[in-house]
Coordinates of C-alpha atoms in Angstrom, one line a residue:
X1 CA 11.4 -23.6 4.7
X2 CA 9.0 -21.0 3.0
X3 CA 5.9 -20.5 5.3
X4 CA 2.8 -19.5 2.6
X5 CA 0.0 -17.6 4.2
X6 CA -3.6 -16.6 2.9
X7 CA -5.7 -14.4 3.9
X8 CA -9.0 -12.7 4.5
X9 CA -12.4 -12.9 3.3
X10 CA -12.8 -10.6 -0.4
X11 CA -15.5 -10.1 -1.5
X12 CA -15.1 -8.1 -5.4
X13 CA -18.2 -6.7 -7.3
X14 CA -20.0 -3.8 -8.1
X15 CA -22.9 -2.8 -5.1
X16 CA -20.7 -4.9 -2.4
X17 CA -20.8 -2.3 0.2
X18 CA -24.1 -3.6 0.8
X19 CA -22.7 -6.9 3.0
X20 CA -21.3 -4.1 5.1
X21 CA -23.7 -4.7 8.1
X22 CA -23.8 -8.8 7.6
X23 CA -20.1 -8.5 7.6
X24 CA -19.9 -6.9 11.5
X25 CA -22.5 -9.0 12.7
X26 CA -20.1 -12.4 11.5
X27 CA -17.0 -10.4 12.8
X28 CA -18.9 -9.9 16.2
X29 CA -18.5 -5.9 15.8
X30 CA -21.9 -4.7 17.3
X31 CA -21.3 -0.9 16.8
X32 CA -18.5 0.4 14.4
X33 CA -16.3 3.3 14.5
X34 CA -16.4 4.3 11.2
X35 CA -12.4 5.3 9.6
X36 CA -12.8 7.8 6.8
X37 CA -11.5 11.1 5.5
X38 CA -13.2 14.5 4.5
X39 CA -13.1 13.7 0.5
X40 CA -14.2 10.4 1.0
X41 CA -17.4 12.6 3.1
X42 CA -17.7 15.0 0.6
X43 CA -18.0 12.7 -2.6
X44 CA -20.7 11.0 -1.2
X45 CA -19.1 7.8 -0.6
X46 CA -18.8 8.0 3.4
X47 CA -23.2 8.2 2.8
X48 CA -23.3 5.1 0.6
X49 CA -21.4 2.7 3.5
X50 CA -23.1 4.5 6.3
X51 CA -26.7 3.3 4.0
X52 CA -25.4 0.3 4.5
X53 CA -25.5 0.4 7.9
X54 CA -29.2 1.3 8.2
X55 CA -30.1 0.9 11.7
X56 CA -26.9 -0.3 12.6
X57 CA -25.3 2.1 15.4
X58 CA -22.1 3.4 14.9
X59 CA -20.1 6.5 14.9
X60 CA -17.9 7.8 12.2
X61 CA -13.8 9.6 12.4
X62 CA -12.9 11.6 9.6
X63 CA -10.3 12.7 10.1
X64 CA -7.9 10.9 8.1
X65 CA -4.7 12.7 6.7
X66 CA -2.8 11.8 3.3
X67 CA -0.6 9.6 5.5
X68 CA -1.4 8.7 8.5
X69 CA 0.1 10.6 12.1
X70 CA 0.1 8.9 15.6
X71 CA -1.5 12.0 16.6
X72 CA -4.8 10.9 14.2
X73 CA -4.9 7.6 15.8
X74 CA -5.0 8.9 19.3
X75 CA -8.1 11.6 17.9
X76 CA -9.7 8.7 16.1
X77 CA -8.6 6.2 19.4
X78 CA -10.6 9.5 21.4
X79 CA -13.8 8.9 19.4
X80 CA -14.0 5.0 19.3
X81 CA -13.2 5.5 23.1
X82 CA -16.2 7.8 24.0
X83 CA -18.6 6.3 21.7
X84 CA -17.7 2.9 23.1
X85 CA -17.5 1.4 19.6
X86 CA -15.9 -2.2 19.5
X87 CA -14.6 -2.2 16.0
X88 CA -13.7 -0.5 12.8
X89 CA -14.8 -0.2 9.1
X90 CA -12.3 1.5 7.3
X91 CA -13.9 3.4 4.1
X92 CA -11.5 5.2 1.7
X93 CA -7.8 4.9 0.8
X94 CA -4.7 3.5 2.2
X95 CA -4.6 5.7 4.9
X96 CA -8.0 5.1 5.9
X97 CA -7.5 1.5 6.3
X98 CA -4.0 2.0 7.6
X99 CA -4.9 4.6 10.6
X100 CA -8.1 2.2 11.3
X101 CA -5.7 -0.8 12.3
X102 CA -2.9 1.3 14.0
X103 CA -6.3 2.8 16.2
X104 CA -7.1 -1.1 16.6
X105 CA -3.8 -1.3 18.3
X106 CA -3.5 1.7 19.9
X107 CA -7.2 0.9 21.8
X108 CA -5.8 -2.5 23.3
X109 CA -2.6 -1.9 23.7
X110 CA -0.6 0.1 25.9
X111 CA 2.3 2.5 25.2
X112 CA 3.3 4.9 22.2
X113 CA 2.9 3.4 18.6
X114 CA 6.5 2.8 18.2
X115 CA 6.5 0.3 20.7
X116 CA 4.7 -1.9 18.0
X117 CA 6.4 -0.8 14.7
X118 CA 8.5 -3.9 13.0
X119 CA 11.7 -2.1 13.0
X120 CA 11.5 -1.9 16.9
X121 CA 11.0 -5.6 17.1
X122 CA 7.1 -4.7 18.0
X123 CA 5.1 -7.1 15.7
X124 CA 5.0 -9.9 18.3
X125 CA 3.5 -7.5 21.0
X126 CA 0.8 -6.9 18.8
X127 CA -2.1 -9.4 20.0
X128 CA -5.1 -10.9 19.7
X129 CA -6.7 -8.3 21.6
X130 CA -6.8 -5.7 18.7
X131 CA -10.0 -4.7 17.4
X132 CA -11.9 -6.4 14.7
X133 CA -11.4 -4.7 11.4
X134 CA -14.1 -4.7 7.7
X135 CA -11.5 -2.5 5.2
X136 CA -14.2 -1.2 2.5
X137 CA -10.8 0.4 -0.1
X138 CA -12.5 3.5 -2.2
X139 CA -8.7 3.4 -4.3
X140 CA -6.9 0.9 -5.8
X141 CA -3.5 1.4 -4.9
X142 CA -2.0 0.0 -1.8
X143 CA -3.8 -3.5 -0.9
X144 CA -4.3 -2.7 2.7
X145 CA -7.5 -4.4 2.8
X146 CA -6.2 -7.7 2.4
X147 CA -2.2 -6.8 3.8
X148 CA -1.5 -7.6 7.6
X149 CA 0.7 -4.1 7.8
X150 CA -0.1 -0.6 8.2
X151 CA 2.4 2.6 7.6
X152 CA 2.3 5.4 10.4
X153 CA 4.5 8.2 10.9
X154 CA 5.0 8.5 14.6
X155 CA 5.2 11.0 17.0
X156 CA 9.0 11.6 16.4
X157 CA 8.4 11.9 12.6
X158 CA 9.6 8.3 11.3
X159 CA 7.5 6.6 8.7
X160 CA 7.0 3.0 10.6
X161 CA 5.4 -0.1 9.5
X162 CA 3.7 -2.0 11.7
X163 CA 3.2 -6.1 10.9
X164 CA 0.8 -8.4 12.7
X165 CA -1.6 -11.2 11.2
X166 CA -3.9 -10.0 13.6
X167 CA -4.0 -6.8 12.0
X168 CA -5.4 -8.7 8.8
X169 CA -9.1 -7.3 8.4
X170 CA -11.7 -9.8 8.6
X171 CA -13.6 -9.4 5.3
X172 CA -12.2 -6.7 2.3
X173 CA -15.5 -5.5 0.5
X174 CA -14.3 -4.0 -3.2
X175 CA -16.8 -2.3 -4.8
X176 CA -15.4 -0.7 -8.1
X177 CA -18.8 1.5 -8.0
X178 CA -16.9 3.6 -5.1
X179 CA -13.9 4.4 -7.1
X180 CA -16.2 6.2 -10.1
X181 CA -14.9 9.4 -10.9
X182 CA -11.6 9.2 -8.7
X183 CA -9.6 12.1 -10.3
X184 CA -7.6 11.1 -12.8
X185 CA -3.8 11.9 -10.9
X186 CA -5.3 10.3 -8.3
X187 CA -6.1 7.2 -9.8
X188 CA -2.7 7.2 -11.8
X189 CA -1.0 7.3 -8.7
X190 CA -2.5 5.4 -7.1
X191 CA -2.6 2.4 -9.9
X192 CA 1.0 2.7 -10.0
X193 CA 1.2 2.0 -6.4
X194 CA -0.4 -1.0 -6.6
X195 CA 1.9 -1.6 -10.0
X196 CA 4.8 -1.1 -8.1
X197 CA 3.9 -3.4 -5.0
X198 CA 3.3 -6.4 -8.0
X199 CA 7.0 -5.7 -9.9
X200 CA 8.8 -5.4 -6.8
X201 CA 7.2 -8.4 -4.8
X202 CA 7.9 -10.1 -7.8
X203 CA 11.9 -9.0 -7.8
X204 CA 11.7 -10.2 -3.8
X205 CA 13.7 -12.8 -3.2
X206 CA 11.6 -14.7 -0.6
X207 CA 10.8 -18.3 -1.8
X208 CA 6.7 -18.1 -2.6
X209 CA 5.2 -19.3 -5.9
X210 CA 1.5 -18.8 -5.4
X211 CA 2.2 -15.0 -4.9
X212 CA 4.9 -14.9 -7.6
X213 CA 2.0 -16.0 -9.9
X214 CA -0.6 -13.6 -8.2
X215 CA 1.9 -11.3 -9.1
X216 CA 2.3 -11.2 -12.4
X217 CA -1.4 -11.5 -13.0
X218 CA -2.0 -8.5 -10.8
X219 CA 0.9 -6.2 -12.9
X220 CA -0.8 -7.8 -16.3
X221 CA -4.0 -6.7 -15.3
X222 CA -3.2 -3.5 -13.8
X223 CA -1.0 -1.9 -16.9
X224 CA -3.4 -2.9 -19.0
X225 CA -6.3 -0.8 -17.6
X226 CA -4.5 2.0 -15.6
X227 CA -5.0 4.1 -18.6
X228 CA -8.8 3.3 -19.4
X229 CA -9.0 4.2 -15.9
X230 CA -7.7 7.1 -16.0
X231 CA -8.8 8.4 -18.9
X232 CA -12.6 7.4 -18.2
X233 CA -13.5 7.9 -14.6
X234 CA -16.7 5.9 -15.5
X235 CA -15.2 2.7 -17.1
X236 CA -16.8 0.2 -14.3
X237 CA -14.7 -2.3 -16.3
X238 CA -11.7 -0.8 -16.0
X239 CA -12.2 0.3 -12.3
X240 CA -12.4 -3.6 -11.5
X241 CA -9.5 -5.0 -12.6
X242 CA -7.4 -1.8 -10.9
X243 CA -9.2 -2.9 -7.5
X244 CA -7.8 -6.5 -8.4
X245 CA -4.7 -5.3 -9.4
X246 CA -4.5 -3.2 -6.3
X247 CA -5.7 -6.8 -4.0
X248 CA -3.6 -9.0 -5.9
X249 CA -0.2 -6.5 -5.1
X250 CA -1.0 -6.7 -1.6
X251 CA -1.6 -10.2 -1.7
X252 CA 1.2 -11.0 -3.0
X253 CA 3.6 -8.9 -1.1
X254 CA 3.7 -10.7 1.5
X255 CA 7.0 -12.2 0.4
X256 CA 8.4 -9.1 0.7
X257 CA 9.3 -5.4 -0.8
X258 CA 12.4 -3.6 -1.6
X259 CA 14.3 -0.3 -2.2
X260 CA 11.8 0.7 -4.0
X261 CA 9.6 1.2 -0.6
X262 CA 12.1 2.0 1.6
X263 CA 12.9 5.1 -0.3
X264 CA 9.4 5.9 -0.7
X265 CA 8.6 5.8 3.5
X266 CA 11.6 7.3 4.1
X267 CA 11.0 10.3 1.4
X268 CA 7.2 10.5 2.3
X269 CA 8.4 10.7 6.0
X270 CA 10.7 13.5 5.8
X271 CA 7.7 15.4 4.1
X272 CA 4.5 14.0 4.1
X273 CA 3.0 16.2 1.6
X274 CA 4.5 14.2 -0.9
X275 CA 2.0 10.9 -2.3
X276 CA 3.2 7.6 -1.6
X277 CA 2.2 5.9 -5.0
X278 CA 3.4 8.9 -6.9
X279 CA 6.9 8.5 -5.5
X280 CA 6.6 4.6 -5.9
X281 CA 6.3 5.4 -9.8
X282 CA 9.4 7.5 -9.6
X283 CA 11.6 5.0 -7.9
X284 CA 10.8 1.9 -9.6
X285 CA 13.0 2.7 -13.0
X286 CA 16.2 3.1 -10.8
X287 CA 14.9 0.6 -8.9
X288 CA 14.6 -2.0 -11.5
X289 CA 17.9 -1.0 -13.3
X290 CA 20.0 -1.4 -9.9
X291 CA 17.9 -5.1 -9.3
X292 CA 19.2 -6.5 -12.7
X293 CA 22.4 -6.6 -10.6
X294 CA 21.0 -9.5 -8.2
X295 CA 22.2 -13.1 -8.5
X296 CA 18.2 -13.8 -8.2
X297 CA 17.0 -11.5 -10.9
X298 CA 19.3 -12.7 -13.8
X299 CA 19.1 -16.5 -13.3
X300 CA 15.6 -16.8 -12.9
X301 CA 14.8 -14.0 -15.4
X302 CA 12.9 -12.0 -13.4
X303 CA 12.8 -8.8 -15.1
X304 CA 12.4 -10.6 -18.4
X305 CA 8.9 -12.2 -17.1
X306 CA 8.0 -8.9 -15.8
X307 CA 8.5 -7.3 -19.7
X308 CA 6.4 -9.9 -20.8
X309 CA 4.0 -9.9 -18.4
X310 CA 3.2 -6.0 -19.9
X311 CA 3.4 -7.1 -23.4
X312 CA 7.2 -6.3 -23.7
X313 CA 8.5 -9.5 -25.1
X314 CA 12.2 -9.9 -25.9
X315 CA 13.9 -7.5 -23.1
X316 CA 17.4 -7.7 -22.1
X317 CA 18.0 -8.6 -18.5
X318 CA 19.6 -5.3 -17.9
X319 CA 16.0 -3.7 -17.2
X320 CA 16.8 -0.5 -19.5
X321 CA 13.9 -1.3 -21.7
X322 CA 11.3 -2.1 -18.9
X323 CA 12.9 0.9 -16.6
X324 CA 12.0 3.0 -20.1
X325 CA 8.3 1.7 -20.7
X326 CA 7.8 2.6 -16.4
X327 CA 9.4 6.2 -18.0
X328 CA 6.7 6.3 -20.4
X329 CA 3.5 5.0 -18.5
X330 CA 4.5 7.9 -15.9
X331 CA 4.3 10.4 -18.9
X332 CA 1.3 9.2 -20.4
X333 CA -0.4 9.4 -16.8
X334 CA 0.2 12.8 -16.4
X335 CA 2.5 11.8 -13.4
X336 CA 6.0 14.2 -12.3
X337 CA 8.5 13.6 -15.1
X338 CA 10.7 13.2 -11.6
X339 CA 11.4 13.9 -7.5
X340 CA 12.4 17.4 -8.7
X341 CA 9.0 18.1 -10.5
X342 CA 7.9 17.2 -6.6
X343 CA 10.0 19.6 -5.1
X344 CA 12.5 17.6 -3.8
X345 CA 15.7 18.6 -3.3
X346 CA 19.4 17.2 -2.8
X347 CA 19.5 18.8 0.3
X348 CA 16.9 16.2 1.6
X349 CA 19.4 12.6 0.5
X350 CA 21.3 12.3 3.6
X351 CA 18.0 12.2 5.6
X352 CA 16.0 9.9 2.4
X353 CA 18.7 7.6 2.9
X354 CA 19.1 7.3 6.3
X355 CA 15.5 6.3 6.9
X356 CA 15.8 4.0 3.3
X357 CA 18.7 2.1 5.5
X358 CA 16.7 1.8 8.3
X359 CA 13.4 0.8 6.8
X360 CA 11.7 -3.0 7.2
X361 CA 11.5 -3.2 3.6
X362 CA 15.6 -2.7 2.7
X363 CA 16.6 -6.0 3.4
X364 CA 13.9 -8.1 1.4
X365 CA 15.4 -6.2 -2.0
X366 CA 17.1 -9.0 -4.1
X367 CA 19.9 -7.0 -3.9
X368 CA 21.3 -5.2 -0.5
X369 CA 21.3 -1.8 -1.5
X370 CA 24.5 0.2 -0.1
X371 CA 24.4 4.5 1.3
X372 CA 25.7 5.2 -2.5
X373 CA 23.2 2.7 -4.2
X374 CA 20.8 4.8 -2.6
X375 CA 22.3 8.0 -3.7
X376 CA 22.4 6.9 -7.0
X377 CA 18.9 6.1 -7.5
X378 CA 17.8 9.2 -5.7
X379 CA 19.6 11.1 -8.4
X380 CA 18.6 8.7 -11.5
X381 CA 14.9 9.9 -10.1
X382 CA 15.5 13.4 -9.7

């Protein structure tokens, strides 16, 4: 039986952080805690969605790191707590929207995070009782404003997901205006996050044909424009169709992830200086090279439809062609040539591989990736 869900309430247009304060009235949030992080402050952005709220009260946490720590949630938890907010508005990136619904959880529900985390058999503790959630993305990489997960590292240092419907915020507002003038690393990696979330949904083996097709709309989309917006900050155009790309990943992987994300929360666990959608980028050629292997993959010519889908007509079913043109977006990015260009070391595998083999994404890969088939894409990324 495949079981097809969607999803939320998306609202996609230039000027939509203005339905901000309509959107908490509907979702029955009387006074926000707003979820941000100091950039998001400092470009001006964190003013634009409190405008929104004119005359709404609320209160604002910003202090978001790169990824997510328990030990934010519980300062952010502090705040919602003393300002007696009952709800949140995330405003900024993935982590923003992914430590505004583990502080959903962590307000309702007793117990350390990990008690919730998928891998600890926690998603069906997670309830109803969670905090109503509006995600407004100011990035357009990892989906979480339509996805029911989040990704927390935890008190003992593991990089958990955590998996609920009810974590599923009640309206996604994506307004390409916010993203003007991200950086242009930042939006590379960023775009290739949410690249890499439609390729490897794609390559999932899970039975669902609506996101299959969202899918391969969301990679044509975003390969076509994750240069224009990276080159031109300014190119509203451009900015759009990486927010949908960005939606339409998350959407989409629903059915599932792979190796190419349990390496990547594994990695960015051990050190979490290192950015999620950048390491995505570096572990999708291996990635697709060691997929071509799967039973799945070659008969319904999976990585063929993915070449075509970014104008690479014609490729073998061996993935060395697409696995080169991933090789040569990266470059023309400006992203790491590899892991070692990030300062990661051999030393690190045993530990990379270890979490990879322990992550809830590892078994949804069309093919069950072995301690050595880790190894050997670790070093094919190096």
């Amino acid at each position: 039986m495949a079981r097809i869900l969607y999803l939320t309430q998306i609202d996609i247009d230039p000027g939509v952080v203005r339905l901000l304060k309509p959107e908490c009235a509907r979702a029955g949030i009387r006074k926000p805690l707003v979820v941000t992080d100091a950039g998001v402050r400092a470009a001006g952005v964190l003013a634009r969605a409190e405008a929104a709220l004119a005359g709404a009260p609320h209160a604002v946490f910003d202090g978001t790191p790169s990824n997510p720590t328990e030990a934010a949630v519980r300062a952010a938890v502090q705040v919602l707590q003393r300002e007696r907010c009952d709800g949140l508005v995330a405003v900024g990136g993935g982590s923003s929207i992914d430590l505004a619904k583990a502080a959903a959880i962590a307000a309702t529900h007793d117990g350390p995070l990990k008690t919730y985390a998928t891998i600890e058999g926690g998603s069906d503790k997670i309830t109803a009782q969670v905090l109503p959630l509006i995600a407004v993305p100011t990035t357009a990489g990892t989906g979480s404003e339509v996805a029911r997960g989040a990704i927390v590292i935890v008190d003992d240092g593991r990089k958990l997901g955590f998996h609920s419907w009810h974590l599923m915020p009640k309206a996604a507002l994506l307004d390409p205006e916010l993203t003007l003038g991200l950086p242009p690393l930042l939006t590379a990696a960023t775009g290739m996050d949410a690249i890499a979330h439609c390729m490897e949904t794609f390559m999932a083996p899970a039975v669902n044909p609506p996101a299959d097709g969202i899918a391969l709309d969301g990679l044509a989309r975003g390969w076509a424009h994750i240069e224009r917006a990276t080159r031109d900050g300014s190119d509203l155009a451009a900015r759009w169709n990486m927010l949908s790309a960005s939606m339409q990943g998350a959407m989409a992987f629903q059915k599932g992830l792979g190796c190419v994300h349990s390496l990547s929360h594994s990695l960015g666990g051990v050190d979490p200086r290192l950015h999620h959608g950048t390491l995505n980028a570096m572990f999708l050629p291996a990635v697709v090279r060691f997929n071509a292997g799967a039973e799945s993959i070659r008969s319904e010519r999976r990585l063929q439809r993915l070449a075509e889908a970014i104008g690479l007509p014609g490729c073998d079913g061996a993935g060395t062609e697409l696995a080169a043109a991933l090789r040569a977006m990266n470059a023309r990015l400006g992203l790491p040539a590899g892991l070692a260009a990030m300062g990661v070391t051999r030393d690190l595998f045993e530990r990379v591989i270890d979490g990879a083999l322990a992550d809830h994404c590892h078994k949804t890969n069309p093919r069950l990736a072995s301690r050595e088939d880790y190894r050997r894409m670790l070093e094919e990324s190096l």
